[in-house]
Short mmCIF file of C-alpha atoms in Angstrom, two decimals:
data_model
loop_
_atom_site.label_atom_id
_atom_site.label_comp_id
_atom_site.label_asym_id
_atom_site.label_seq_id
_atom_site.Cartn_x
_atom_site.Cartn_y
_atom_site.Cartn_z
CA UNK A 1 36.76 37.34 -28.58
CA UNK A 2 35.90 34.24 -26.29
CA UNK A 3 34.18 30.78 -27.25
CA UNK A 4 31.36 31.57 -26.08
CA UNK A 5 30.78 35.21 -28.60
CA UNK A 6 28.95 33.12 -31.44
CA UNK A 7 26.47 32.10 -29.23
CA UNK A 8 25.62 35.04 -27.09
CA UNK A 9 26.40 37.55 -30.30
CA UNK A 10 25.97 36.00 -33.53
CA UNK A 11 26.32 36.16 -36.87
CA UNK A 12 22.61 36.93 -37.62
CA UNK A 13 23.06 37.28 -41.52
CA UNK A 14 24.43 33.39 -41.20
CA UNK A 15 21.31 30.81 -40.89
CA UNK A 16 23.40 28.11 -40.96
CA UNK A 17 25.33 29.36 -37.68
CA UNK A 18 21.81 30.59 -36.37
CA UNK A 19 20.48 26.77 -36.86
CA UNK A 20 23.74 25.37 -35.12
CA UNK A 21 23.49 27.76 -32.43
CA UNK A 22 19.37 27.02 -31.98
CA UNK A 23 19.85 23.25 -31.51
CA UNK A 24 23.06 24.10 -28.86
CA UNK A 25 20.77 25.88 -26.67
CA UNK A 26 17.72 23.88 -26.80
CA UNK A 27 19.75 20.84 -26.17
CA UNK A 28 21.89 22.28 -23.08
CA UNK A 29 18.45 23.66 -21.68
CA UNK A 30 16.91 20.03 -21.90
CA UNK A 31 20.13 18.46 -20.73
CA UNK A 32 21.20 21.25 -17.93
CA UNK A 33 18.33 24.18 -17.75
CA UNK A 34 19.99 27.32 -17.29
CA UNK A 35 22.71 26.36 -19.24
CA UNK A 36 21.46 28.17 -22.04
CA UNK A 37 20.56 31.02 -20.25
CA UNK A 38 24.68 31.45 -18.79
CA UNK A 39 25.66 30.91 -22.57
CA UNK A 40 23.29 33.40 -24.49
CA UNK A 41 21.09 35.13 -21.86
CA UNK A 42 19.71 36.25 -18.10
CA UNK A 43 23.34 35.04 -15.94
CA UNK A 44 21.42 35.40 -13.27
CA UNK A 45 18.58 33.29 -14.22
CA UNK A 46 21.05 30.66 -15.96
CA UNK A 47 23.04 30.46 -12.42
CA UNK A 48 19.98 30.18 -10.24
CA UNK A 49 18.53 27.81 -12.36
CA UNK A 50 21.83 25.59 -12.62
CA UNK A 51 21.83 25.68 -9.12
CA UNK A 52 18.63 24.12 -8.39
CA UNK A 53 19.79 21.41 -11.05
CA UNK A 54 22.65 20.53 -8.74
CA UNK A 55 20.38 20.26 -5.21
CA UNK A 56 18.21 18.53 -7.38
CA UNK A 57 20.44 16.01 -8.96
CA UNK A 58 22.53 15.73 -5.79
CA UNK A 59 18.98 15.05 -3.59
CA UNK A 60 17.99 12.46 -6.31
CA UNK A 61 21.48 10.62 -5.80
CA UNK A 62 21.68 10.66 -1.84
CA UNK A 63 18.00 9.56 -2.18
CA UNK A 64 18.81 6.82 -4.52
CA UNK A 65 21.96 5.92 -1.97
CA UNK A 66 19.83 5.78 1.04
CA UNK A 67 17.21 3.33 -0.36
CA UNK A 68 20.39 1.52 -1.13
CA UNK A 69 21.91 1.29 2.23
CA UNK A 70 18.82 2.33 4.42
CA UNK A 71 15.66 1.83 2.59
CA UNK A 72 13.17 1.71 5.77
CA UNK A 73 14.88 5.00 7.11
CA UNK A 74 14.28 6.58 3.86
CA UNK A 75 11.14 5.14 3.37
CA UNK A 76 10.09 6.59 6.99
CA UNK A 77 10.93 10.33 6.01
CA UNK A 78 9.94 10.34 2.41
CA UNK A 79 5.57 8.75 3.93
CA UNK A 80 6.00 11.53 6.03
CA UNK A 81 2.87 13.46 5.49
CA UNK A 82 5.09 16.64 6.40
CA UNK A 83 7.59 15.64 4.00
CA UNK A 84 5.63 14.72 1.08
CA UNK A 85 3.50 18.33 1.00
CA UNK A 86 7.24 19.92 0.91
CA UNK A 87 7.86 17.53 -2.28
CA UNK A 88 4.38 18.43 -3.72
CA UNK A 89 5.83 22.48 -3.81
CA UNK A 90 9.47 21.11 -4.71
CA UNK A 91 8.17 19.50 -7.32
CA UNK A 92 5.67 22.46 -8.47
CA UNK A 93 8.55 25.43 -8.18
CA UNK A 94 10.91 22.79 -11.09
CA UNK A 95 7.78 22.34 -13.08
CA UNK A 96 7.75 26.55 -13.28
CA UNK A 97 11.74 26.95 -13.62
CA UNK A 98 12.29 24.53 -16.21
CA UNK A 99 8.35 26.20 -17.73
CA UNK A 100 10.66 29.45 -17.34
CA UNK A 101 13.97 28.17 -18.74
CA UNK A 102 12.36 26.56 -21.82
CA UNK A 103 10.13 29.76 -22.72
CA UNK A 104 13.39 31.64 -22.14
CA UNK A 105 15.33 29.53 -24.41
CA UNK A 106 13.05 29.61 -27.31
CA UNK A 107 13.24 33.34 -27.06
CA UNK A 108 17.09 33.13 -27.37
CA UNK A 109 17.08 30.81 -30.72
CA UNK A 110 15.51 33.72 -32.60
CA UNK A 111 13.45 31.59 -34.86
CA UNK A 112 12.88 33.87 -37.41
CA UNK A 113 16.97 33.56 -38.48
CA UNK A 114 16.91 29.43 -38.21
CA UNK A 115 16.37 27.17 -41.06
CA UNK A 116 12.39 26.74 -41.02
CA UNK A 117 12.27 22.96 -40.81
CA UNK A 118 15.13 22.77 -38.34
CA UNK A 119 13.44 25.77 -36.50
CA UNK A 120 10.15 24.16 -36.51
CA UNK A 121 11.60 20.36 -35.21
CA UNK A 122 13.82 22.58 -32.60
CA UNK A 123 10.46 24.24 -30.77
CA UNK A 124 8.63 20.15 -31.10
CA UNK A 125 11.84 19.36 -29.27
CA UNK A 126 11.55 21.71 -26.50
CA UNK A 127 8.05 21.34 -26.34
CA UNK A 128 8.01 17.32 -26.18
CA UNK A 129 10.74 17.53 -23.84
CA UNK A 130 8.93 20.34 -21.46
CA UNK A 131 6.10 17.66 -21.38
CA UNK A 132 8.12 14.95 -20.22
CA UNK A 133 10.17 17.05 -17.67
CA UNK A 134 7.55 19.19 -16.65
CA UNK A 135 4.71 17.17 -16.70
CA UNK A 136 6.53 14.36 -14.91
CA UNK A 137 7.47 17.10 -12.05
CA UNK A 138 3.68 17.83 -11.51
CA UNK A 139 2.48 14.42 -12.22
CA UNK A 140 4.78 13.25 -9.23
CA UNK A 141 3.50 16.60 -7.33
CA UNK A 142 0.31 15.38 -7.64
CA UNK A 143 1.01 11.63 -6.59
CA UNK A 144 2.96 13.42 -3.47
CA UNK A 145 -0.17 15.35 -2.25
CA UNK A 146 -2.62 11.95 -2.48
CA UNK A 147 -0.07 9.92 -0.67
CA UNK A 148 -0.11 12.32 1.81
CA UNK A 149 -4.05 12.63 1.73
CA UNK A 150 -4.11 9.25 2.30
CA UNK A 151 -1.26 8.57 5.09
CA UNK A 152 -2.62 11.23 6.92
CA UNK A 153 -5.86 9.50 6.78
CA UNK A 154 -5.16 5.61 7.34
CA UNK A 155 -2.02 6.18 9.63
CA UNK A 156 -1.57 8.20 12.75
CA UNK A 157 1.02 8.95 15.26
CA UNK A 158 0.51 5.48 17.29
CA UNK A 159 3.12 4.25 19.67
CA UNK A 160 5.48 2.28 18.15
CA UNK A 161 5.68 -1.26 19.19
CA UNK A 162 8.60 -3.34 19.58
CA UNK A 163 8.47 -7.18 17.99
CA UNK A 164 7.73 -9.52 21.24
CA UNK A 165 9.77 -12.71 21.00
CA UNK A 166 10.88 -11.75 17.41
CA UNK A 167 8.14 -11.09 15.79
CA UNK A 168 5.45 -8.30 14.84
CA UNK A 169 1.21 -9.93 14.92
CA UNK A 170 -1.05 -7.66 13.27
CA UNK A 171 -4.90 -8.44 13.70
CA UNK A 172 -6.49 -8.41 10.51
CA UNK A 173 -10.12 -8.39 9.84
CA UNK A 174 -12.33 -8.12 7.53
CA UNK A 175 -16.12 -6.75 7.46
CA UNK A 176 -18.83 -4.67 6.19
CA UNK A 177 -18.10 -1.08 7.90
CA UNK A 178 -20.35 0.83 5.97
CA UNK A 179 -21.83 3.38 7.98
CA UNK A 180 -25.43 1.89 8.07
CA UNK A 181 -24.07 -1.56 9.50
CA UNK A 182 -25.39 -1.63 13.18
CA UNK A 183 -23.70 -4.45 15.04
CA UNK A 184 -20.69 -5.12 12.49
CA UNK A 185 -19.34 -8.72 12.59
CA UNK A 186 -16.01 -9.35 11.00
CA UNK A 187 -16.33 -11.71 8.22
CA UNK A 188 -12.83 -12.79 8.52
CA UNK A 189 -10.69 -13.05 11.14
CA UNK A 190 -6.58 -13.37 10.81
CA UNK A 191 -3.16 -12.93 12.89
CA UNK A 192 -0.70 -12.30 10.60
CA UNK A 193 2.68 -12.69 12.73
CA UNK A 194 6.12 -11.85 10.68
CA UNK A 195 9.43 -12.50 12.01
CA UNK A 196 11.21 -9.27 12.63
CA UNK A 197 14.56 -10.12 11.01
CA UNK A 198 13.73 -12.23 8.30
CA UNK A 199 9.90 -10.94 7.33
CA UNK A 200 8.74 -15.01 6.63
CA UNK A 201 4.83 -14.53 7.23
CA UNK A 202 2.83 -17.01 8.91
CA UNK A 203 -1.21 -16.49 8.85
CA UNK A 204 -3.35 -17.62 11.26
CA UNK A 205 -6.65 -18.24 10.32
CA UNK A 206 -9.37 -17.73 13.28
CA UNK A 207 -12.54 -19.10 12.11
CA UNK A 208 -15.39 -16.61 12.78
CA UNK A 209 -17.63 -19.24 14.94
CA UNK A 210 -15.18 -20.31 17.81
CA UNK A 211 -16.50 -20.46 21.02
CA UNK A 212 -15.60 -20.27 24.33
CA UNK A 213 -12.78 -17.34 24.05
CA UNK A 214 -10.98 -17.18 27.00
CA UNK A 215 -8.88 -13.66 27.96
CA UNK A 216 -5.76 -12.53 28.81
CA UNK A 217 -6.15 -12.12 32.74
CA UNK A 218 -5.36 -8.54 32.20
CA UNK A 219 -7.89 -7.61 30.06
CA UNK A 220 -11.36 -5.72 30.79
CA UNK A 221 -13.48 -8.28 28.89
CA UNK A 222 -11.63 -10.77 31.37
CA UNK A 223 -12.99 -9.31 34.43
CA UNK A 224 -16.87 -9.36 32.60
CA UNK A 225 -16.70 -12.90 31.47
CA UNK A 226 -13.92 -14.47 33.93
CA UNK A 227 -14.66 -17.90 32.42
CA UNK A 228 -14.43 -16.99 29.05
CA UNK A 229 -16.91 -15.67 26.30
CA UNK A 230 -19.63 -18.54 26.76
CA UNK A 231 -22.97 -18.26 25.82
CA UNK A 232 -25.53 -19.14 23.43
CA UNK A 233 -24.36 -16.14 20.87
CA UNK A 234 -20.94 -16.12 22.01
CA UNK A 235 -18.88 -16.72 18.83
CA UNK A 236 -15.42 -14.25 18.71
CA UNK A 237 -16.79 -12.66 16.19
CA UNK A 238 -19.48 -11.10 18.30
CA UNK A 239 -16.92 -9.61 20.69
CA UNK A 240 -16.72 -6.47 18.41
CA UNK A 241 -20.15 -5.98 18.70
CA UNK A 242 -19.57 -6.46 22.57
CA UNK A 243 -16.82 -4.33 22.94
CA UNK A 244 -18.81 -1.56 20.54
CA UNK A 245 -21.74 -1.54 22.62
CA UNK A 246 -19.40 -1.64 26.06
CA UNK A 247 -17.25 1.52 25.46
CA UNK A 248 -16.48 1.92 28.82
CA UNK A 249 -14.44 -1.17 28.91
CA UNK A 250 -12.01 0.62 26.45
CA UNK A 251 -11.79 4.09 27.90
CA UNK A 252 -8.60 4.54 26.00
CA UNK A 253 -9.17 3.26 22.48
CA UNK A 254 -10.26 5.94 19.91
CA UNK A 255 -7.61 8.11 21.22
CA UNK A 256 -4.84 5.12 20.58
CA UNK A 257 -6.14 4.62 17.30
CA UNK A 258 -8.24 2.04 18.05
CA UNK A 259 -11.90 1.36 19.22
CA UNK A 260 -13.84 -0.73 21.57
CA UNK A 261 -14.60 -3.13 19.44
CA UNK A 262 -11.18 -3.73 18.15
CA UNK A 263 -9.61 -3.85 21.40
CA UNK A 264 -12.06 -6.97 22.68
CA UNK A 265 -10.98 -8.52 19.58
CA UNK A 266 -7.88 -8.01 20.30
CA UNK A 267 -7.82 -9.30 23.73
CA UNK A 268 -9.75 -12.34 22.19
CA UNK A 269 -7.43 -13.21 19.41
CA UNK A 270 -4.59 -12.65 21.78
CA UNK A 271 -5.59 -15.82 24.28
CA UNK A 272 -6.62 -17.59 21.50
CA UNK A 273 -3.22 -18.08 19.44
CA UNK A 274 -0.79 -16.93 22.30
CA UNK A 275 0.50 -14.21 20.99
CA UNK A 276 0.67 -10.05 21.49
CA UNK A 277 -1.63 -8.04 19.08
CA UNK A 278 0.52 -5.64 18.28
CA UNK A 279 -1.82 -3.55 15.75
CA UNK A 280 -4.39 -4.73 13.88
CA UNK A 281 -5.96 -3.50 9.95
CA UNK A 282 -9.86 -3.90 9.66
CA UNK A 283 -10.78 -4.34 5.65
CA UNK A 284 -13.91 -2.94 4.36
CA UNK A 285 -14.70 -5.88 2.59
CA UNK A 286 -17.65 -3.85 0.42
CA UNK A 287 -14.78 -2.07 -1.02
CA UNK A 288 -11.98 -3.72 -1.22
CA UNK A 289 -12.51 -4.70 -4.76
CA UNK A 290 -11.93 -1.62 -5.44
CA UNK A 291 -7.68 -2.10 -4.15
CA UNK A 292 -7.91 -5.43 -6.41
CA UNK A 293 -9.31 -3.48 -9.67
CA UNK A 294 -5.78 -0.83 -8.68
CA UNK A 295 -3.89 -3.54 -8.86
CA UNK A 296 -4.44 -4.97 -12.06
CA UNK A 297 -6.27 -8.25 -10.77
CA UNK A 298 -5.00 -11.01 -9.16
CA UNK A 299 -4.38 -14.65 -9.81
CA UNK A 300 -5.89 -17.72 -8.27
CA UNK A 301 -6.24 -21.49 -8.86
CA UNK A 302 -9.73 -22.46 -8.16
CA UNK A 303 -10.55 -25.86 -6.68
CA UNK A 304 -14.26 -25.37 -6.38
CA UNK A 305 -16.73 -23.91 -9.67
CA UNK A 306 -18.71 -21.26 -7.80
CA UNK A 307 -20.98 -18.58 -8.58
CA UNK A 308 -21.34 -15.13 -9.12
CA UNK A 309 -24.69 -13.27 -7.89
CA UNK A 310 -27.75 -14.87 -7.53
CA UNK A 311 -29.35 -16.75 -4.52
CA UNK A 312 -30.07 -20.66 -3.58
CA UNK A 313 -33.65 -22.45 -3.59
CA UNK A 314 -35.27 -24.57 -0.66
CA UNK A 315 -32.93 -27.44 -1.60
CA UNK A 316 -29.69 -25.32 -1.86
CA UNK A 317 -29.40 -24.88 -5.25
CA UNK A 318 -27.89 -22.19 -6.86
CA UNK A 319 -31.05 -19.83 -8.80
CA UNK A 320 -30.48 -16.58 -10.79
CA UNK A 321 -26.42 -16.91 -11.48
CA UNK A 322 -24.66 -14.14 -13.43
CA UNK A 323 -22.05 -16.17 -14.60
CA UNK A 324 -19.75 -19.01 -12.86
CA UNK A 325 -16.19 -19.03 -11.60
CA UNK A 326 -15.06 -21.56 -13.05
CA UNK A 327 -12.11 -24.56 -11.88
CA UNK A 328 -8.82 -23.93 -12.76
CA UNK A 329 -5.80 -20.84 -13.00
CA UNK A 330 -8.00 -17.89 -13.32
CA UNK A 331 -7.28 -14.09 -13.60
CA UNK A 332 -9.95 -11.94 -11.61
CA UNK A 333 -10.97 -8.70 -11.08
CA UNK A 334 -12.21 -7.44 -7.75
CA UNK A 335 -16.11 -7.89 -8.08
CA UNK A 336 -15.33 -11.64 -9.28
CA UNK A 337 -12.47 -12.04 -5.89
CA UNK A 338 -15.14 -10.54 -3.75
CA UNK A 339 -17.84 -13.21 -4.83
CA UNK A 340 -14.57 -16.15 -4.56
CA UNK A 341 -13.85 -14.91 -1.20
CA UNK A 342 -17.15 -14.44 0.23
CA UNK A 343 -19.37 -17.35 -1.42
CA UNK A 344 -21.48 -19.87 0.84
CA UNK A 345 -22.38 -22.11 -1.90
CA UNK A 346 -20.69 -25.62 -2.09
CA UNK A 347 -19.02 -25.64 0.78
CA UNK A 348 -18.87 -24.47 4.47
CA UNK A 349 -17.02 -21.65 6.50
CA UNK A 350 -13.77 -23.16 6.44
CA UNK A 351 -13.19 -23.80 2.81
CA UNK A 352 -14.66 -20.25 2.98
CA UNK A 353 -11.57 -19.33 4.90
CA UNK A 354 -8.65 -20.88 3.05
CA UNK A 355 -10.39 -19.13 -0.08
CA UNK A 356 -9.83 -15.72 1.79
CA UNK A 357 -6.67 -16.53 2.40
CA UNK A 358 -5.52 -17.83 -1.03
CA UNK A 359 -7.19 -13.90 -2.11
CA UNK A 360 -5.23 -12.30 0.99
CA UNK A 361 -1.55 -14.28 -0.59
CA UNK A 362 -2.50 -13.13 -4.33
CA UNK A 363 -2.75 -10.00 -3.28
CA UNK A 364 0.05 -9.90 -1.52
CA UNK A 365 2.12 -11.22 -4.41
CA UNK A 366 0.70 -8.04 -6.74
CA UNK A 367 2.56 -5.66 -4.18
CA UNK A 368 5.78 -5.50 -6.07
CA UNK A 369 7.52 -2.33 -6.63
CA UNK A 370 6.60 -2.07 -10.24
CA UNK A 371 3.03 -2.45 -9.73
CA UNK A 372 2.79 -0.07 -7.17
CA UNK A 373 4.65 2.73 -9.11
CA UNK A 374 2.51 2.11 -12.48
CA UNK A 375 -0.51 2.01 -10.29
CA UNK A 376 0.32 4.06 -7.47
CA UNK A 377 -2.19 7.07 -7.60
CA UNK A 378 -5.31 3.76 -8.04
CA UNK A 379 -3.73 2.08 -5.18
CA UNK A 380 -3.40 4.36 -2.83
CA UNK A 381 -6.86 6.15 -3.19
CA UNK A 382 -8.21 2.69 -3.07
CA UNK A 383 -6.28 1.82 0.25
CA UNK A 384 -7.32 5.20 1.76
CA UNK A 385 -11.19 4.45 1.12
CA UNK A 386 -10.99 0.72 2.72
CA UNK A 387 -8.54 0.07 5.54
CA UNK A 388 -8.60 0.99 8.89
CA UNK A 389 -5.50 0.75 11.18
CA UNK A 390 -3.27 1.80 13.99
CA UNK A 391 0.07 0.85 12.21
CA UNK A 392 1.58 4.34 12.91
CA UNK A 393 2.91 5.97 10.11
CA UNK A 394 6.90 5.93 11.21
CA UNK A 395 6.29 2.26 11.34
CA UNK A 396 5.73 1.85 7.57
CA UNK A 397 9.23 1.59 6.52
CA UNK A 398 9.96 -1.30 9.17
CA UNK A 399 6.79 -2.95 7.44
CA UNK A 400 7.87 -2.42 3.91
CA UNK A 401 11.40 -3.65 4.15
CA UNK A 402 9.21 -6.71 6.04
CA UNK A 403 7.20 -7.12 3.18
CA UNK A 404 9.56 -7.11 0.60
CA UNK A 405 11.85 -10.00 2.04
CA UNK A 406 8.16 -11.98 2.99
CA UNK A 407 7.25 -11.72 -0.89
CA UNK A 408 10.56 -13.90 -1.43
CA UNK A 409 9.71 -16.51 0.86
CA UNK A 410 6.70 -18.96 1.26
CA UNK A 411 3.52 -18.02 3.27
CA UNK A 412 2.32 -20.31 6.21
CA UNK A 413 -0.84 -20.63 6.58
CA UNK A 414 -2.48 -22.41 10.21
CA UNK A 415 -6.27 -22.68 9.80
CA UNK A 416 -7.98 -23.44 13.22
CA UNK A 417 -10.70 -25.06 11.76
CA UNK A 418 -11.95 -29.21 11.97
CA UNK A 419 -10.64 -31.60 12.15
CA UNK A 420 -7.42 -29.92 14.40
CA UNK A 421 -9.66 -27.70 16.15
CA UNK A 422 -12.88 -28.44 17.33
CA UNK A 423 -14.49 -24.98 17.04
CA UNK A 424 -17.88 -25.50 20.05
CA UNK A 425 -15.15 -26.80 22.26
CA UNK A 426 -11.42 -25.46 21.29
CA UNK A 427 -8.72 -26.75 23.67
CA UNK A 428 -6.60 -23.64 23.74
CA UNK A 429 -3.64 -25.36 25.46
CA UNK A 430 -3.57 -27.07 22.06
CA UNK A 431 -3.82 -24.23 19.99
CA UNK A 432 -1.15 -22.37 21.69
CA UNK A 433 1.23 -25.54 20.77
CA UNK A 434 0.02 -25.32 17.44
CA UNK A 435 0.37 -21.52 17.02
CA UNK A 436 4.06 -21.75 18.48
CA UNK A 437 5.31 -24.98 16.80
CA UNK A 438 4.06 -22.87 13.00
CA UNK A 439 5.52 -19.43 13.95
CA UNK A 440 8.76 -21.67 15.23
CA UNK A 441 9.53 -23.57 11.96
CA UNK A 442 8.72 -20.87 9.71
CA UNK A 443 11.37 -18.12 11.62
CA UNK A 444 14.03 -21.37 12.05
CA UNK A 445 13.92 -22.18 7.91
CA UNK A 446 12.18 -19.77 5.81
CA UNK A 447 11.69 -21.39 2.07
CA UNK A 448 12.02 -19.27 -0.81
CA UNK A 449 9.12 -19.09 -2.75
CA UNK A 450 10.77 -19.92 -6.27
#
């Protein structure tokens, strides 16, 4: 007679060993399912199962080693679109073997010869713990398949740019790109340019009403408009409409990712500050409060009392307010960031802009692991519905290694707004000095942002 005889052929007449033996097996089949079944059932069953708990466990630990030691590589596979539908049915077959072990295991106790109260808390047990296991498994399965809804979606298989002279510049703008918007202007217009080694961020804020754009001498819009975009409507944010309505110029662009439109930007934004657009994000800015709201709200110091809804009389007062946002630290959700962001009254354009900016750095601070794991499914269904890009999706590891060490430093901001830059009649020679003495300090001594 082995060790192992009680619990695969016991005593049946004995409750007390029946009760012993019931909590053995339901706790080896929460701890290691299949373990039960090797001791007192199916061997079969018990040894397959046991050996999906080792590729499991040992997957978990090289996965936990990797983001250790190689986070962006791992990070690269695991936003794989590819990858994540394989999790989604990984995840689904565990839910069903450990749904398999447990029902199996309960069978083995042979409730009817256990204690009644021990009996009954034994099944809770299982049942509580087939929840957690279980229902994590296909709650992650479920997370899998919308990340990879999404990915699939906002990221494609764009070429994959180096950093040029260090450093990655990503266009970012923001609009109204609703479907019924003929002629879309962006409301916002930034370069975000990281360093490539040490992620510090600087943003460069274009205001929308600067004039006189010249072009790099390569570019289409530069053989069209050889001394520059100068007319009476030529502000650079009209050159999306331009480039929209001008398809030709772009032959190339919806099949890079792109469009038209984005590419004159592009070519724009790319004389202006001196720099190479590497990719660019456009923000629907109708919906963005919608990514604010998954986040939990953000947090900003207001400067200026401003108000929500309503419209201004003949003498530019404020008529028919909701409510006000008021001066001071203030938590807000994303209808109230979207009114801060976006309001005309009280001031002009370019306090406008630094308030978009102070929204873009909030949000960025509300990126932190945590949030984004609490949050995740929000977030990413939210970031699917509003952004736009041609960051390809092997890229996204580089960029969230990058955005992890920029959280720990301090943001530069450059507005190119009065009185540094005189928007009707920008000297770019200027601008350029500006744009390279910024990017220059901020990649020689990156500050912590304590």
């Amino acid at each position: 007679m082995t060790s192992v005889t009680p619990v695969r052929y016991p005593d049946l007449r004995s409750e007390s060993l029946m009760t012993r033996r019931a909590w053995w097996l339901v706790v080896l089949n929460v701890l290691i399912p299949g373990s039960a079944q090797v001791l007192a059932g199916n061997r079969r069953l018990g040894r397959f199962a046991l050996g999906a708990d080792l590729v499991f466990w040992a997957v978990g630990i090289l996965l936990i080693a990797g983001l250790l030691v190689a986070r962006s590589t791992v990070v690269t596979i695991v936003t794989n679109p590819i990858v994540l539908w394989i999790v989604v049915v990984v995840l689904v077959f565990y839910a069903l073997l450990w749904l398999i072990c447990t029902l199996d295991t309960l069978r083995l106790v042979r409730f009817v010869r256990v204690h009644r109260v021990a009996g009954t808390i034994a099944a809770l047990f299982s049942v509580a713990a087939l929840v957690i296991t279980g229902g994590g498994a296909l709650y992650g399965a479920w997370n899998a398949g919308v990340t990879a809804g999404v990915l699939g979606t906002v990221f494609g298989d764009g070429n994959i740019a180096d950093p040029v002279d260090g450093r990655y510049n990503i266009l970012l703008l923001g609009g109204d790109a609703g479907a019924d918007r003929v002629g879309l202007r962006p409301d916002s217009i930034s370069l975000v340019s990281i360093d490539a080694a040490t992620g510090q961020t600087t943003i460069i804020g274009i205001p929308r009403n600067l004039e006189k754009v010249p072009f790099p001498a390569k570019s289409p819009m530069a053989k069209q408009f050889p001394d520059g975009w100068n007319c009476a409507d030529c502000l650079i944010n009209a050159l999306y409409t331009y480039g929209e309505e001008h398809p030709d110029l772009y032959p190339k662009a919806k099949s890079e990712g792109s469009s038209p439109g984005i590419e004159a930007t592009s070519d724009g934004v790319e004389a202006v500050t001196g720099l190479k657009v590497q990719y660019y994000a456009l923000i629907d800015m109708n919906g963005f409060s919608q990514l604010i709201d998954a986040l939990g709200g953000i947090d900003i110091d207001v400067k200026t009392r401003l108000p929500i809804g309503g419209g201004q009389d003949s003498q530019g007062r404020p008529t028919g307010v909701d409510k006000w946002i008021e001066v001071g630290q203030q938590h807000m959700d994303g209808n109230t960031a979207l009114w801060y962001a976006r309001s005309r009254h009280a001031d002009d354009d370019y306090h406008r802009m630094a308030r978009q900016r102070e929204v873009q750095t909030a949000m960025l601070k509300q990126f932190t692991p945590a949030n984004v794991l609490t949050k995740f499914q929000a977030i990413a269904t939210a970031g699917g519905n509003i952004v736009e890009t041609d960051i390809p999706q092997p890229m996204l590891g580089k960029f969230v290694d990058l955005a992890d060490l920029s959280r720990k430093q301090k943001i530069t901001d450059l507005e190119l707004v009065p009185p540094q830059v005189e928007t009707w009649d920008p000297d770019y020679d200027a601008i350029h000095d500006m744009v390279a003495d910024v990017t220059k300090v901020a990649s020689a001594s990156p500050t912590p942002n304590g």
